[in-house]
């Protein structure tokens, strides 16, 4: 399965409220970093799954607009159905996330402010 298929399979499972596919796709030491680092970052798989579960209960929904593979990283452009006033800003209604892989597993998810910064992060190594 290529990375775009994996990303779409992950999103489909999350949309159904199933966290098991995401849990299986993450390294135990996977990290989820926000646009700006802070105490809200998730520093391991268990924390990521906990936050994803809360997000799903709060109605996280939307669609993937684009998946771009850049070496060992993948840029995901996601259009959330709703966007709270305290959430990170969107670029034309889209949130960008860079996935870093170790083999077949995701070792890092990094939020980016816009498409340009996501592509730069993906190609520069961080």
PDB file of C-alpha atoms in Angstrom:
ATOM      1  CA  UNK A   1       0.000   0.000   0.000  1.00  0.00           C
ATOM      2  CA  UNK A   2       1.436   3.383  -0.927  1.00  0.00           C
ATOM      3  CA  UNK A   3       1.452   6.302   1.493  1.00  0.00           C
ATOM      4  CA  UNK A   4      -1.486   8.105  -0.070  1.00  0.00           C
ATOM      5  CA  UNK A   5      -3.592   4.956   0.260  1.00  0.00           C
ATOM      6  CA  UNK A   6      -2.437   4.602   3.871  1.00  0.00           C
ATOM      7  CA  UNK A   7      -3.369   8.216   4.684  1.00  0.00           C
ATOM      8  CA  UNK A   8      -6.805   7.827   3.109  1.00  0.00           C
ATOM      9  CA  UNK A   9      -7.368   4.516   4.914  1.00  0.00           C
ATOM     10  CA  UNK A  10      -6.370   6.166   8.211  1.00  0.00           C
ATOM     11  CA  UNK A  11      -8.762   9.056   7.623  1.00  0.00           C
ATOM     12  CA  UNK A  12     -11.627   6.724   6.639  1.00  0.00           C
ATOM     13  CA  UNK A  13     -11.140   4.722   9.831  1.00  0.00           C
ATOM     14  CA  UNK A  14     -11.025   7.899  11.949  1.00  0.00           C
ATOM     15  CA  UNK A  15     -14.196   9.157  10.262  1.00  0.00           C
ATOM     16  CA  UNK A  16     -15.880   5.939  11.459  1.00  0.00           C
ATOM     17  CA  UNK A  17     -14.546   6.534  14.977  1.00  0.00           C
ATOM     18  CA  UNK A  18     -12.053   3.654  14.724  1.00  0.00           C
ATOM     19  CA  UNK A  19      -8.695   4.546  16.292  1.00  0.00           C
ATOM     20  CA  UNK A  20      -7.156   1.077  15.857  1.00  0.00           C
ATOM     21  CA  UNK A  21      -5.805   1.732  12.342  1.00  0.00           C
ATOM     22  CA  UNK A  22      -4.123   4.945  13.516  1.00  0.00           C
ATOM     23  CA  UNK A  23      -2.669   3.200  16.540  1.00  0.00           C
ATOM     24  CA  UNK A  24      -1.223   0.441  14.340  1.00  0.00           C
ATOM     25  CA  UNK A  25       0.271   3.022  11.919  1.00  0.00           C
ATOM     26  CA  UNK A  26       2.219   4.921  14.609  1.00  0.00           C
ATOM     27  CA  UNK A  27       5.664   4.109  16.015  1.00  0.00           C
ATOM     28  CA  UNK A  28       5.536   3.728  19.824  1.00  0.00           C
ATOM     29  CA  UNK A  29       7.731   6.858  20.060  1.00  0.00           C
ATOM     30  CA  UNK A  30       5.714   8.831  17.476  1.00  0.00           C
ATOM     31  CA  UNK A  31       5.259  12.542  18.155  1.00  0.00           C
ATOM     32  CA  UNK A  32       2.554  14.979  17.119  1.00  0.00           C
ATOM     33  CA  UNK A  33       3.847  18.538  17.006  1.00  0.00           C
ATOM     34  CA  UNK A  34       1.646  21.572  16.548  1.00  0.00           C
ATOM     35  CA  UNK A  35       2.311  24.540  14.281  1.00  0.00           C
ATOM     36  CA  UNK A  36       4.112  26.073  17.259  1.00  0.00           C
ATOM     37  CA  UNK A  37       5.699  23.725  19.775  1.00  0.00           C
ATOM     38  CA  UNK A  38       4.279  23.856  23.271  1.00  0.00           C
ATOM     39  CA  UNK A  39       2.797  21.770  26.077  1.00  0.00           C
ATOM     40  CA  UNK A  40       0.008  20.686  23.707  1.00  0.00           C
ATOM     41  CA  UNK A  41       2.430  18.542  21.670  1.00  0.00           C
ATOM     42  CA  UNK A  42       1.937  14.779  21.984  1.00  0.00           C
ATOM     43  CA  UNK A  43       5.208  12.994  22.758  1.00  0.00           C
ATOM     44  CA  UNK A  44       4.200   9.345  22.237  1.00  0.00           C
ATOM     45  CA  UNK A  45       1.654   7.097  20.534  1.00  0.00           C
ATOM     46  CA  UNK A  46      -0.584   6.838  23.620  1.00  0.00           C
ATOM     47  CA  UNK A  47      -0.894  10.635  23.882  1.00  0.00           C
ATOM     48  CA  UNK A  48      -1.675  10.933  20.163  1.00  0.00           C
ATOM     49  CA  UNK A  49      -4.426   8.319  20.398  1.00  0.00           C
ATOM     50  CA  UNK A  50      -5.873  10.011  23.493  1.00  0.00           C
ATOM     51  CA  UNK A  51      -6.043  13.418  21.768  1.00  0.00           C
ATOM     52  CA  UNK A  52      -7.393  11.898  18.531  1.00  0.00           C
ATOM     53  CA  UNK A  53     -10.120  10.188  20.552  1.00  0.00           C
ATOM     54  CA  UNK A  54     -11.108  13.481  22.194  1.00  0.00           C
ATOM     55  CA  UNK A  55     -11.088  15.250  18.838  1.00  0.00           C
ATOM     56  CA  UNK A  56     -13.363  12.614  17.332  1.00  0.00           C
ATOM     57  CA  UNK A  57     -15.800  12.884  20.257  1.00  0.00           C
ATOM     58  CA  UNK A  58     -15.903  16.643  19.690  1.00  0.00           C
ATOM     59  CA  UNK A  59     -16.935  16.088  16.082  1.00  0.00           C
ATOM     60  CA  UNK A  60     -13.689  16.288  14.100  1.00  0.00           C
ATOM     61  CA  UNK A  61     -14.696  15.738  10.499  1.00  0.00           C
ATOM     62  CA  UNK A  62     -13.701  16.886   7.055  1.00  0.00           C
ATOM     63  CA  UNK A  63     -11.948  15.654   3.965  1.00  0.00           C
ATOM     64  CA  UNK A  64      -8.466  15.198   2.601  1.00  0.00           C
ATOM     65  CA  UNK A  65      -7.844  17.607  -0.261  1.00  0.00           C
ATOM     66  CA  UNK A  66      -4.350  16.535  -1.271  1.00  0.00           C
ATOM     67  CA  UNK A  67      -1.575  14.083  -0.379  1.00  0.00           C
ATOM     68  CA  UNK A  68       1.962  14.837  -1.593  1.00  0.00           C
ATOM     69  CA  UNK A  69       4.872  12.445  -1.065  1.00  0.00           C
ATOM     70  CA  UNK A  70       8.206  14.184  -0.444  1.00  0.00           C
ATOM     71  CA  UNK A  71      10.933  11.598   0.198  1.00  0.00           C
ATOM     72  CA  UNK A  72      10.330   9.980   3.589  1.00  0.00           C
ATOM     73  CA  UNK A  73       7.617  12.502   4.362  1.00  0.00           C
ATOM     74  CA  UNK A  74       4.066  13.051   3.218  1.00  0.00           C
ATOM     75  CA  UNK A  75       2.188  16.354   3.196  1.00  0.00           C
ATOM     76  CA  UNK A  76      -1.533  16.060   3.911  1.00  0.00           C
ATOM     77  CA  UNK A  77      -3.902  18.944   3.140  1.00  0.00           C
ATOM     78  CA  UNK A  78      -7.106  18.521   5.159  1.00  0.00           C
ATOM     79  CA  UNK A  79     -10.273  20.646   5.016  1.00  0.00           C
ATOM     80  CA  UNK A  80     -12.072  20.449   8.386  1.00  0.00           C
ATOM     81  CA  UNK A  81     -15.862  20.766   8.349  1.00  0.00           C
ATOM     82  CA  UNK A  82     -15.692  23.166  11.262  1.00  0.00           C
ATOM     83  CA  UNK A  83     -12.995  25.376  12.738  1.00  0.00           C
ATOM     84  CA  UNK A  84     -13.152  26.722  16.280  1.00  0.00           C
ATOM     85  CA  UNK A  85     -12.088  30.256  17.180  1.00  0.00           C
ATOM     86  CA  UNK A  86      -9.162  28.983  19.271  1.00  0.00           C
ATOM     87  CA  UNK A  87      -7.815  26.619  16.590  1.00  0.00           C
ATOM     88  CA  UNK A  88      -4.706  27.247  14.504  1.00  0.00           C
ATOM     89  CA  UNK A  89      -5.378  29.424  11.464  1.00  0.00           C
ATOM     90  CA  UNK A  90      -6.272  27.727   8.201  1.00  0.00           C
ATOM     91  CA  UNK A  91      -4.982  28.579   4.738  1.00  0.00           C
ATOM     92  CA  UNK A  92      -8.032  28.981   2.488  1.00  0.00           C
ATOM     93  CA  UNK A  93      -9.926  26.613   4.798  1.00  0.00           C
ATOM     94  CA  UNK A  94      -7.188  23.960   4.770  1.00  0.00           C
ATOM     95  CA  UNK A  95      -4.935  22.622   7.524  1.00  0.00           C
ATOM     96  CA  UNK A  96      -1.552  21.124   6.572  1.00  0.00           C
ATOM     97  CA  UNK A  97       0.160  18.227   8.280  1.00  0.00           C
ATOM     98  CA  UNK A  98       3.511  16.604   7.482  1.00  0.00           C
ATOM     99  CA  UNK A  99       3.923  12.906   8.260  1.00  0.00           C
ATOM    100  CA  UNK A 100       7.422  11.492   8.735  1.00  0.00           C
ATOM    101  CA  UNK A 101       7.992   7.764   8.397  1.00  0.00           C
ATOM    102  CA  UNK A 102      10.359   5.189   9.799  1.00  0.00           C
ATOM    103  CA  UNK A 103       9.863   2.307   7.424  1.00  0.00           C
ATOM    104  CA  UNK A 104       6.096   1.831   7.160  1.00  0.00           C
ATOM    105  CA  UNK A 105       5.250   3.512  10.483  1.00  0.00           C
ATOM    106  CA  UNK A 106       4.586   7.186  11.180  1.00  0.00           C
ATOM    107  CA  UNK A 107       7.175   8.608  13.574  1.00  0.00           C
ATOM    108  CA  UNK A 108       6.065  12.246  13.512  1.00  0.00           C
ATOM    109  CA  UNK A 109       3.045  14.350  12.625  1.00  0.00           C
ATOM    110  CA  UNK A 110       3.864  18.055  12.285  1.00  0.00           C
ATOM    111  CA  UNK A 111       1.255  20.778  11.861  1.00  0.00           C
ATOM    112  CA  UNK A 112       2.270  23.559   9.475  1.00  0.00           C
ATOM    113  CA  UNK A 113       0.846  27.031   9.007  1.00  0.00           C
ATOM    114  CA  UNK A 114       0.365  26.729   5.248  1.00  0.00           C
ATOM    115  CA  UNK A 115       1.151  24.636   2.162  1.00  0.00           C
ATOM    116  CA  UNK A 116       4.479  26.389   1.511  1.00  0.00           C
ATOM    117  CA  UNK A 117       5.754  25.788   5.050  1.00  0.00           C
ATOM    118  CA  UNK A 118       4.561  22.160   4.912  1.00  0.00           C
ATOM    119  CA  UNK A 119       6.443  21.527   1.671  1.00  0.00           C
ATOM    120  CA  UNK A 120       9.524  23.264   3.059  1.00  0.00           C
ATOM    121  CA  UNK A 121       9.409  21.217   6.279  1.00  0.00           C
ATOM    122  CA  UNK A 122       8.900  18.005   4.306  1.00  0.00           C
ATOM    123  CA  UNK A 123      11.809  18.640   1.963  1.00  0.00           C
ATOM    124  CA  UNK A 124      14.251  20.158   4.459  1.00  0.00           C
ATOM    125  CA  UNK A 125      14.114  17.493   7.115  1.00  0.00           C
ATOM    126  CA  UNK A 126      12.619  19.800   9.704  1.00  0.00           C
TER     127      UNK A 126
END
